[in-house]
XYZ file of C-alpha atoms in Angstrom:
594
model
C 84.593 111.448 109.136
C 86.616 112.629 106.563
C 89.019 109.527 104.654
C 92.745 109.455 105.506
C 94.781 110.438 102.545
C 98.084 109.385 103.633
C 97.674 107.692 107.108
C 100.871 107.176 109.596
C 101.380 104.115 109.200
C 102.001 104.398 105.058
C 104.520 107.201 105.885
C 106.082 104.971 108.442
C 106.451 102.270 106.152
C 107.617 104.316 103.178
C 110.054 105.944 105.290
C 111.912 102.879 107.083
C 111.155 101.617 103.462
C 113.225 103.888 101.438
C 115.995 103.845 104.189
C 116.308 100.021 104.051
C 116.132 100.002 99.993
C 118.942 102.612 100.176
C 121.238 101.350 102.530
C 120.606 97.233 100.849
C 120.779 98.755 97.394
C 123.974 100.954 97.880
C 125.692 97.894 99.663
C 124.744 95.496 97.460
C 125.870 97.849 94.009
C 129.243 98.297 96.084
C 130.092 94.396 96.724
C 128.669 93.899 93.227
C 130.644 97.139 91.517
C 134.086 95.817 93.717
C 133.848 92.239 93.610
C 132.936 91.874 89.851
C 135.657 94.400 88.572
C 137.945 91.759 90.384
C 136.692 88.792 88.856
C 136.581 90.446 85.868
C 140.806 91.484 85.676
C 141.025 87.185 87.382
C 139.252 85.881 84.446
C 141.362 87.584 81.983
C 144.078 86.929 83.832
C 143.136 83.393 83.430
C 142.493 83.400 80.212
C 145.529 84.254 78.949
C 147.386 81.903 80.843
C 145.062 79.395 79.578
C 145.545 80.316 76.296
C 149.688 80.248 76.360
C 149.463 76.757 77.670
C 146.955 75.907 75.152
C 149.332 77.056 72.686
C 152.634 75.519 73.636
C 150.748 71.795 74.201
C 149.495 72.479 70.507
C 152.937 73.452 69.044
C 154.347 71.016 70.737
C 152.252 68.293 69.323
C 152.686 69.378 65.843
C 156.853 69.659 66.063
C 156.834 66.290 67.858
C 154.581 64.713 64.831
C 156.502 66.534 62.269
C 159.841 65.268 64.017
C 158.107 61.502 64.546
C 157.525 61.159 60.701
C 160.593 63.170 59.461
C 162.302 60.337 61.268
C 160.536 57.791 59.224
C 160.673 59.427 56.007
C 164.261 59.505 56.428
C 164.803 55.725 57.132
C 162.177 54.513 54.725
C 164.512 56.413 52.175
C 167.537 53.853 53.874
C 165.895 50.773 53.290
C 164.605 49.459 50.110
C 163.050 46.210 51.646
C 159.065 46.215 51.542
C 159.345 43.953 54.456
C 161.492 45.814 56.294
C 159.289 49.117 55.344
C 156.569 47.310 56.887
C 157.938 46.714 60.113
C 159.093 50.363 60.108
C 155.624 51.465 59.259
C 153.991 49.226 61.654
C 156.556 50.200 64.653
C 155.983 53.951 63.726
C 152.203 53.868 64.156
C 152.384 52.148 67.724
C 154.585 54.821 69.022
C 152.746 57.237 67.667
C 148.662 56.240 68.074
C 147.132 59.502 67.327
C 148.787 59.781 63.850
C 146.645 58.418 61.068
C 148.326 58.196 57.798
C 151.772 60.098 56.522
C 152.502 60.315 52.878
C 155.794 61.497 51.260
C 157.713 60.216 47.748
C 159.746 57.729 49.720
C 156.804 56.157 51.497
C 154.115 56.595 49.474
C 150.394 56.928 51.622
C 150.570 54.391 54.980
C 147.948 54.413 57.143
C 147.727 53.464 60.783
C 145.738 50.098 60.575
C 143.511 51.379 63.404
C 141.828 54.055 60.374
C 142.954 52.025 57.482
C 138.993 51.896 56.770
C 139.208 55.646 56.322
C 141.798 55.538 53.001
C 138.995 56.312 50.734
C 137.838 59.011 52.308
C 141.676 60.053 52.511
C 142.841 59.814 49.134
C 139.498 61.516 47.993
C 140.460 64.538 50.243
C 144.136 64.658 49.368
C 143.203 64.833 45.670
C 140.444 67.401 46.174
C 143.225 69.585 47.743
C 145.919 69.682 45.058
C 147.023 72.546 46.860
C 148.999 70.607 49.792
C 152.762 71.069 49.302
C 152.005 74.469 47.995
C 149.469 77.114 49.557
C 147.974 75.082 52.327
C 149.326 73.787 55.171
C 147.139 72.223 57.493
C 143.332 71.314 57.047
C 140.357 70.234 59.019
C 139.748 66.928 58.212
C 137.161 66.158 60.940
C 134.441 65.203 58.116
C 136.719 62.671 56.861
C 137.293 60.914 59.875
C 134.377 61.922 61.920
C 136.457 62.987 65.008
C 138.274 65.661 65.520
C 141.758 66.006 63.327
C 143.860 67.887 60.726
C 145.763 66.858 57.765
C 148.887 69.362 57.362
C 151.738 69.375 55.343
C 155.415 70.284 55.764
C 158.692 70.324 53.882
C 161.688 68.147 54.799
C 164.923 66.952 53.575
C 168.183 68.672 52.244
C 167.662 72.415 50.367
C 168.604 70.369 47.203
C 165.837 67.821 47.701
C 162.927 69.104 49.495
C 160.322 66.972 49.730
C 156.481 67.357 50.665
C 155.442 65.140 53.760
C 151.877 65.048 54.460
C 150.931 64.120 58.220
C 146.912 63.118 59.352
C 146.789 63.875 62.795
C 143.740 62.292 65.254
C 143.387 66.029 67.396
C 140.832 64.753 69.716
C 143.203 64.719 72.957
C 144.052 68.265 71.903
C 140.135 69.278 71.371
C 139.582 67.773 74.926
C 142.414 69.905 76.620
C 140.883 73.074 74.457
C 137.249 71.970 76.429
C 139.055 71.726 80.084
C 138.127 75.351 81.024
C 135.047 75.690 82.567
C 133.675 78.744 80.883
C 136.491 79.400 78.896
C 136.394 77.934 74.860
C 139.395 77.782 72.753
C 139.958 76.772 68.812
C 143.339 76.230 66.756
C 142.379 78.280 63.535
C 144.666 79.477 60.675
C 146.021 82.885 59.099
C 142.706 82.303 57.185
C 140.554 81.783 60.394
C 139.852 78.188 59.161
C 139.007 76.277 61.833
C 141.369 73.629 62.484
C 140.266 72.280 66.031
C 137.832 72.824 67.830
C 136.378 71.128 71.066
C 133.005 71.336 69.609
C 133.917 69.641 66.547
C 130.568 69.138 65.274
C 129.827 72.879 65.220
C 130.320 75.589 62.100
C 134.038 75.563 60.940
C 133.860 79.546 60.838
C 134.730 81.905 63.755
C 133.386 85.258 65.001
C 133.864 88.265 62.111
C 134.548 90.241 64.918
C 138.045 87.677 65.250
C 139.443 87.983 61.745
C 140.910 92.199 62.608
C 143.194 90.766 65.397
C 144.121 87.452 63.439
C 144.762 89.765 60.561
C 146.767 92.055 62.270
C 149.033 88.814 63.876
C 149.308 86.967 60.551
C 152.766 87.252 59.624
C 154.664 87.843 62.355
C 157.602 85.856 62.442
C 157.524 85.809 66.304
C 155.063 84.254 68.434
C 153.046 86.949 69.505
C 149.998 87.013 72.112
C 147.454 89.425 72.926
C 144.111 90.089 74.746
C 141.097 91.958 73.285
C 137.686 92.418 74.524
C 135.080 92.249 72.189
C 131.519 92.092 72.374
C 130.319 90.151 75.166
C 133.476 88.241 75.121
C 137.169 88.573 76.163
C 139.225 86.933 73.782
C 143.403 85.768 74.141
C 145.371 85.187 70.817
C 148.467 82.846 70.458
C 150.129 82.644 67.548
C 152.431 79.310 67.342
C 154.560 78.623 64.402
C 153.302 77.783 60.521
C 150.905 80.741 61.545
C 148.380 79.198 63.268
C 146.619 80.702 66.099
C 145.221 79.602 69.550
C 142.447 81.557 70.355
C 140.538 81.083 74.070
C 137.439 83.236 74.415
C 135.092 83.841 77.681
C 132.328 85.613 77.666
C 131.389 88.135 80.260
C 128.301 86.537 81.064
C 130.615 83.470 82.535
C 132.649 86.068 84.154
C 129.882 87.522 86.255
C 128.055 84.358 86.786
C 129.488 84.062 90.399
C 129.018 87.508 91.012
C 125.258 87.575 89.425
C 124.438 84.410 91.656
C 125.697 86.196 94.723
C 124.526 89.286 93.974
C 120.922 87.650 93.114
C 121.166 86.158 96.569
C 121.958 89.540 98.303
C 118.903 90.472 96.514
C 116.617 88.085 97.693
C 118.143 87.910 101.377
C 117.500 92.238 101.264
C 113.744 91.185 100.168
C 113.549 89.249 102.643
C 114.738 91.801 105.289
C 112.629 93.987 103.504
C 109.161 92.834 103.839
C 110.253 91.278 107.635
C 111.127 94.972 108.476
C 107.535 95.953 106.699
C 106.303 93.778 109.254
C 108.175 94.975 112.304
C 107.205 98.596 111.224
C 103.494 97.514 110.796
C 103.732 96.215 114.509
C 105.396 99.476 115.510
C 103.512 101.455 113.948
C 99.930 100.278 115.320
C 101.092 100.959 118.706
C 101.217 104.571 117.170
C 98.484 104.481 115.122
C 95.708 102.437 117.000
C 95.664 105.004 119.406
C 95.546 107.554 117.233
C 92.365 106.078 115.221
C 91.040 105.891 118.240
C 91.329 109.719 119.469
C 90.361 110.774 115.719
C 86.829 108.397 116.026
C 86.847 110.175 119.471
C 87.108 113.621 117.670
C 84.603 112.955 115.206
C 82.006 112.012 117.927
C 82.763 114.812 119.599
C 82.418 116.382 116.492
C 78.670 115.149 116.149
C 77.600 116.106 120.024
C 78.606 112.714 121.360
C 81.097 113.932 124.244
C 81.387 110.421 126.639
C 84.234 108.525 125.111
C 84.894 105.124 125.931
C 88.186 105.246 125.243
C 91.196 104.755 127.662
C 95.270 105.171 127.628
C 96.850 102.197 126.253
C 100.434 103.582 126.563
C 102.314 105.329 129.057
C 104.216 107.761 126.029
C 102.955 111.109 125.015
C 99.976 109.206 123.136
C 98.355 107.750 126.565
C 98.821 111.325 127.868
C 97.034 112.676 125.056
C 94.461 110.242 125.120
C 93.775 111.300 128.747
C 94.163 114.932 128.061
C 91.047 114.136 125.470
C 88.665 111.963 127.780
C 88.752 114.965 130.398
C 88.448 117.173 127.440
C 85.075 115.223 126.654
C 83.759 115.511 130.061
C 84.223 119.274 130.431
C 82.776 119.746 126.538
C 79.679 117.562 128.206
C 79.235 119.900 130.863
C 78.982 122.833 128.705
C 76.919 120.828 126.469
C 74.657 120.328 129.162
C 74.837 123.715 130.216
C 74.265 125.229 126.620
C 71.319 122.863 126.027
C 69.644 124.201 129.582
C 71.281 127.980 128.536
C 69.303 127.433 124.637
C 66.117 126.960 126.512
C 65.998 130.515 128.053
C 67.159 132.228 125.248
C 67.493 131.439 121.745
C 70.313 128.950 120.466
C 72.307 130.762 118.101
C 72.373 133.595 120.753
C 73.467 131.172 123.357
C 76.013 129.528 121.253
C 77.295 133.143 120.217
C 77.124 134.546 123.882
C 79.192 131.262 125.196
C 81.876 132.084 122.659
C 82.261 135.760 123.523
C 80.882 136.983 120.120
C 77.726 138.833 121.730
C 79.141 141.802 124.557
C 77.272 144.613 126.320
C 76.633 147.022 123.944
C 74.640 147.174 120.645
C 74.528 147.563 116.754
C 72.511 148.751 113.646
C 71.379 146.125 111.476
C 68.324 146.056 108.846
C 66.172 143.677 110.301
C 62.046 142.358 110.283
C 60.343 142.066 113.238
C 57.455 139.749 113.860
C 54.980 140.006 116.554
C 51.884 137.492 117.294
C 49.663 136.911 119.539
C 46.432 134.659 120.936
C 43.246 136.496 120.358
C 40.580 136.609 123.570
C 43.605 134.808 125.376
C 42.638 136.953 128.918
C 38.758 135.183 128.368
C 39.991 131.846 127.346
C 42.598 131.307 130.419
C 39.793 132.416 133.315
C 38.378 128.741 132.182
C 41.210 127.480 133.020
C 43.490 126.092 135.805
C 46.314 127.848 136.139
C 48.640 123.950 134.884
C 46.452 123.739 131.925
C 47.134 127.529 130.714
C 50.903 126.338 130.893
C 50.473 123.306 128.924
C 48.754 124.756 126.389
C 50.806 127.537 126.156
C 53.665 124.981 125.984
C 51.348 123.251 123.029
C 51.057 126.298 121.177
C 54.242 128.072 121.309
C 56.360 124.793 120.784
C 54.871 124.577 117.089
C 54.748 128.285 116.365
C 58.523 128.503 117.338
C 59.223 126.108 115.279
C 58.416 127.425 112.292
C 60.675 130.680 113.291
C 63.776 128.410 113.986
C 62.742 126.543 110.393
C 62.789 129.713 108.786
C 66.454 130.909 110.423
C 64.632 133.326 112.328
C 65.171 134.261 116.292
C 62.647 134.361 118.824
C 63.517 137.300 120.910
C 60.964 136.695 123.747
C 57.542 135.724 125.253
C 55.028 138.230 126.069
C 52.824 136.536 128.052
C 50.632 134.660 125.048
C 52.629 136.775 122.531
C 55.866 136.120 120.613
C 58.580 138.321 119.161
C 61.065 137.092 116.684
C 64.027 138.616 114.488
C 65.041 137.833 111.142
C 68.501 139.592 110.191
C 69.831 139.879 113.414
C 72.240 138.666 115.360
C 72.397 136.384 111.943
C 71.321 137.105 108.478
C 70.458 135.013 105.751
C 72.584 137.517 103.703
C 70.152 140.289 102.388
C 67.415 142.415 103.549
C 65.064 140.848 100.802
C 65.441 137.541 102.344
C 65.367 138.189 106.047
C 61.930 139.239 104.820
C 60.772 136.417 102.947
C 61.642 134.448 105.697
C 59.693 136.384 108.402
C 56.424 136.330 106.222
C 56.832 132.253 105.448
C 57.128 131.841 108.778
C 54.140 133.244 109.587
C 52.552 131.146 106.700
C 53.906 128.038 108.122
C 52.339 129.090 111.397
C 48.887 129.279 109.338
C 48.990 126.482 108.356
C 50.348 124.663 111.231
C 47.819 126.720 113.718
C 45.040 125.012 111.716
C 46.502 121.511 112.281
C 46.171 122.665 116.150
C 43.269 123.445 115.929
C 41.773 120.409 114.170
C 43.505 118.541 117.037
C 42.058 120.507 119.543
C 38.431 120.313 117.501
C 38.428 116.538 118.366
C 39.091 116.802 122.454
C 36.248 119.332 122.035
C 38.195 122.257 122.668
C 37.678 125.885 121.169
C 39.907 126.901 118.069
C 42.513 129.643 118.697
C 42.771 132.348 116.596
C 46.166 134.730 116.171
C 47.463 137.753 114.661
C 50.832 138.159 113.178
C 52.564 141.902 112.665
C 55.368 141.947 110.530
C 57.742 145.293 109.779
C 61.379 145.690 108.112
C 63.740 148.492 109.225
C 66.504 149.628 111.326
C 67.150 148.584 114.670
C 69.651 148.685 117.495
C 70.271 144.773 118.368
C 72.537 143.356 120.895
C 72.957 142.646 124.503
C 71.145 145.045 126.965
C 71.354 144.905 130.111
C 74.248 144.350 133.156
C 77.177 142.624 133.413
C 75.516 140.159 135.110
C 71.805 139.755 133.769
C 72.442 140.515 129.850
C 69.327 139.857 127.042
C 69.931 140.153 123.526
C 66.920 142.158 121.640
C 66.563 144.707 118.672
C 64.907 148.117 119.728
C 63.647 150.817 117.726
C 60.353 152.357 115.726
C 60.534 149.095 113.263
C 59.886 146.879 116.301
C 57.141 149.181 117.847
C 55.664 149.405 114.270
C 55.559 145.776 114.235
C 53.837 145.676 117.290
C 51.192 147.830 116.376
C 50.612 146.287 113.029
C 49.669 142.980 114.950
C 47.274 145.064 116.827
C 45.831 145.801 113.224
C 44.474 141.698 112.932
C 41.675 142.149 114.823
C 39.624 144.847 113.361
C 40.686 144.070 109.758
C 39.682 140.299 110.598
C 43.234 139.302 109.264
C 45.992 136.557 110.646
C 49.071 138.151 109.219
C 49.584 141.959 108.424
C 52.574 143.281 106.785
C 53.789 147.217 106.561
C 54.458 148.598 103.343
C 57.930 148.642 104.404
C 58.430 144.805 104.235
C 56.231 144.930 101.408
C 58.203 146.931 99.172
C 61.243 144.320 99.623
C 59.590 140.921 98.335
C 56.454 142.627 96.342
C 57.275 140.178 93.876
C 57.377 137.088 96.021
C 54.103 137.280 97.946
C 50.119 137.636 97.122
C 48.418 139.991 99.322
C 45.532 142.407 99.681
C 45.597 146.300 100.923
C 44.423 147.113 103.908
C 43.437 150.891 104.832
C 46.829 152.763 106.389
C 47.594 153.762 109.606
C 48.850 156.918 111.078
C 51.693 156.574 113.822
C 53.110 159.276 115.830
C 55.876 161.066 114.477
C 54.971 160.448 110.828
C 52.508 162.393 108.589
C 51.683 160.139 105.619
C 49.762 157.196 106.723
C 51.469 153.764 106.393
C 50.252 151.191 104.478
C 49.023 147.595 105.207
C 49.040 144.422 103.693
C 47.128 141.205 104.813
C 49.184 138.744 103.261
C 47.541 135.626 101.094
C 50.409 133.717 100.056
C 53.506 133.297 98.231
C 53.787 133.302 94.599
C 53.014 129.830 93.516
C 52.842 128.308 96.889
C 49.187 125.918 97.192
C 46.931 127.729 99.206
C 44.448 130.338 99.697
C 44.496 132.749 96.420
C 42.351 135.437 97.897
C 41.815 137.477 101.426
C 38.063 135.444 101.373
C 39.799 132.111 101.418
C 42.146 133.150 103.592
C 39.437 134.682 106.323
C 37.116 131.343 105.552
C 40.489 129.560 106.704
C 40.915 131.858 109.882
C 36.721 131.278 110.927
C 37.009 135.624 110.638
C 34.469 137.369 108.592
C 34.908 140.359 106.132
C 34.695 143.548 108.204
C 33.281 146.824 106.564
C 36.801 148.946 106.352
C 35.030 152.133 105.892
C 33.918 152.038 109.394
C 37.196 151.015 110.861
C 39.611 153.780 112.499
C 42.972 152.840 112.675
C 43.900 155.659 114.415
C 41.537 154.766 116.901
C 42.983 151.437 117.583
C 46.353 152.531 117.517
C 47.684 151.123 120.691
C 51.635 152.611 120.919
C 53.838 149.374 122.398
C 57.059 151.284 123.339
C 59.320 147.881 123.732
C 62.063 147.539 125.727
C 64.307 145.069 126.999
């Protein structure tokens, strides 16, 4: 049985497969397409409002500490009592705990006692950056103190004494309301992009080169200005507050479509799941389909091989169960004409039976090039008078069962009985596709039966039984072959001088003390393939040159007999003297019909 390339139930399951990865897949890129465009215009949304409250809590810290200290610049300036100074000082830091030192000419450096420890630290930065009260304005002083905060400067005091107040600010509130968004980062930085604050103080002071265009591009401005640009892998908000410092609150896309890429994940795994349940369901469905169907395709295949009672029943009530019953009644009528050609085959050859039950054989005949073989049982007439009349039949039955085997071995056809005689065909109704080898196959057929006659006989030999000795005729030529007859009672044969030839060449065994003759006419197609000897000719009516005869030996190569002495020492004959046999004389004319 041949192997199932692409069975039902694959196609079934590819099928519902693609369908169900279409119609999941297309949903799920919608919802995923929709939904994440939305979250994506929320987020910025949300980040910019983010970052403009950001903003105006960090301005407003700075103006309120700038205001806080101006304030106590101003009265420290009033009051020329250190003790007094002191109390201010002291009074100034508890109402304002985040700032951690002010310096200006009228108050010299004071530090809030909390981070009086850090004044080293303090003084060494402040005279490291002998640029305060000129170019720089605020600093990151987060290695100083070792929390977040900035040192900044500022001017104050009438346009005909301005003086430099410098402010240390503890930023760490302000670095924990930058860290309150979820996904969302933000960092004070300058016109410079120095960091100033960030919630991650410990990280790099630097920001993103891709940040410095749009800070760039803001520096300056008078105004506050704020603006949204996405960058790469990020959406970033800029706020700029006064003394040119900038909020900027970043979110990366990644954060944005987290919710989405969760849900859409999900969707994923719930459509794999559907998936491989519906594989499941369709595998179920399907072998309700395709059960059946193995089962009418192991049916055909033994029907296939001669086997026609199926023991197979409906399963379904659908076209399939009809099908299947449709096929069992299909067996049982292909039985009966089994039965009937295997009782038909044993009247008549096979191939002519199969051919004649499928219409291919009508009345009427053709020409074809075919060899004709005749043998037959010498002394047969003496030999049966010792016999009763069962035993003739069974060893007929004996006899002719091996010789015809060797014709059907050889793809010949045995035409028909003749009493103790047979008749076979080789080219006709079938050929083995050239006259040469319908030829070769008539005379190794005979061979066969050589040998296999001698088998017989040894058989026989030990039940004490006499040998039996045969002749074999063999001629190529034309012929007319195909039914003769009636409508009713039809025979398939081959007619013509070639067949009566034949005959009479088998006639030819005895006196030459031969088992198989050939004409010259057979002879002339496989001259090459066989070993023979030359017999004296024979005359038959209606020609004028005498034809010529050949006792074949052997075939070429074949193990065996190598000369017409072995071969008459095989066939118990002995060497007759040919110049005293007529031919003529023994001519007996079969005129064959059907």
């Amino acid at each position: 049985m041949s192997k199932i390339k692409y069975p039902i139930s694959l196609k079934q399951i590819l099928l519902f497969s693609f369908l169900i990865i279409l119609v999941l897949g297309v949903s799920t890129a919608l919802v995923s397409t929709l939904v994440r465009q939305d979250d994506k215009i929320k987020a910025e949304e949300n980040n910019l409002a983010l970052n403009g409250r950001t903003a105006q809590t960090v301005q407003n810290s700075f103006e309120n500490m700038k205001s806080n200290s101006y304030l106590l610049f101003e009265s420290f300036s009033a009051v020329a009592d250190p003790a007094q100074q002191k109390e201010l000082g002291d009074a100034f830091f508890r109402s304002n705990p985040d700032i951690l030192f002010v310096s200006s000419p009228d108050t010299d450096v004071l530090y809030n006692p909390e981070y009086e420890k850090y004044s080293a630290g303090v003084n060494a930065f402040l005279n490291s950056n002998s640029s305060f009260g000129k170019d720089i304005m605020y600093s990151n002083a987060t290695e100083v103190f070792e929390f977040p905060a900035v040192i900044f400067d500022y001017k104050y005091g009438p346009s005909n004494d301005v003086k430099d107040g410098i402010v240390g600010l503890n930023v760490a509130s302000l670095a924990e309301l930058m860290s309150t968004g979820s996904s969302n980062t933000t960092i004070l930085v300058d016109k410079k992009a120095n960091v100033l604050i960030n919630p991650d103080f410990g990280s790099a002071q630097t920001v993103r080169d891709d940040l410095l265009p749009t800070i760039q591009e803001l520096a300056g401005n008078s105004m506050e200005t704020n603006t949204q640009v996405p960058l790469d892998g990020v959406i970033a908000a800029f706020h700029q507050i006064k003394d040119d410092l900038f909020v900027i609150t970043t979110i990366s896309e990644k954060s944005i479509y987290a919710v989405i890429n969760r849900t859409t994940n999900r969707i994923i795994l719930f459509s794999l799941a559907v998936f491989f349940a519906a594989i499941i369901l369709i595998r179920i469905f399907s072998n309700g389909i395709t059960n059946p169907v193995k089962e009418l395709v192991v049916a055909s295949n033994k029907i296939e091989h001669g086997e026609f009672e199926l023991d197979i029943e409906p399963r379904t009530r659908d076209e399939i169960g009809l099908l299947t019953t449709s096929f069992i009644q299909m067996g049982k009528g292909l039985s009966e004409r089994e039965k009937l050609m295997v009782s038909f085959s044993k009247f008549t050859n096979k191939t002519i039976a199969q051919k004649a039950a499928s219409g291919e054989l009508t009345l009427g005949g053709e020409n074809r090039n075919a060899t004709i073989f005749f043998s037959d049982i010498r002394s047969f007439t003496a030999m049966s008078e010792k016999m009763q009349p069962n035993e003739v039949v069974e060893f007929l039955n004996a006899y002719m069962t091996r010789m015809v085997e060797c014709v059907n071995q050889t793809n010949g056809v045995v035409d028909k009985y003749i009493g103790d005689a047979i008749m076979a065909v080789w080219g006709a109704p079938e050929t083995s596709g050239s006259p040469e080898g319908d030829a070769l196959n008539a005379v190794t057929a005979a061979l066969m039966m050589r040998d296999s006659l001698s088998k017989f006989n040894r058989e026989r030999a030990g039940r004490g039984l006499p040998p039996v000795k045969i002749g074999c005729g063999i001629n190529s030529g034309p012929v007319v072959a195909g039914q003769i007859g009636s409508e009713e009672r039809m025979e398939y044969t081959v007619i013509g001088d070639a067949v009566n030839l034949a005959s009479r060449t088998e006639a030819l065994n005895k006196p030459f003390a031969t088992d198989v003759l050939i004409t010259e006419n057979t002879w002339k197609l496989i001259r090459d393939k066989i070993v023979v000897a030359e017999m004296p000719g024979v005359h038959v009516k209606g020609k004028t040159d005498a034809i010529k005869m050949f006792a074949v030996i052997n075939l070429v190569g074949r193990e065996g007999p190598k000369s017409i002495d072995e071969v008459r020492s095989i066939i118990g004959t002995v060497a007759p003297d040919l110049t005293k046999v007529n031919t003529d004389d023994e001519e007996k004319k079969y005129n064959i019909q059907a």
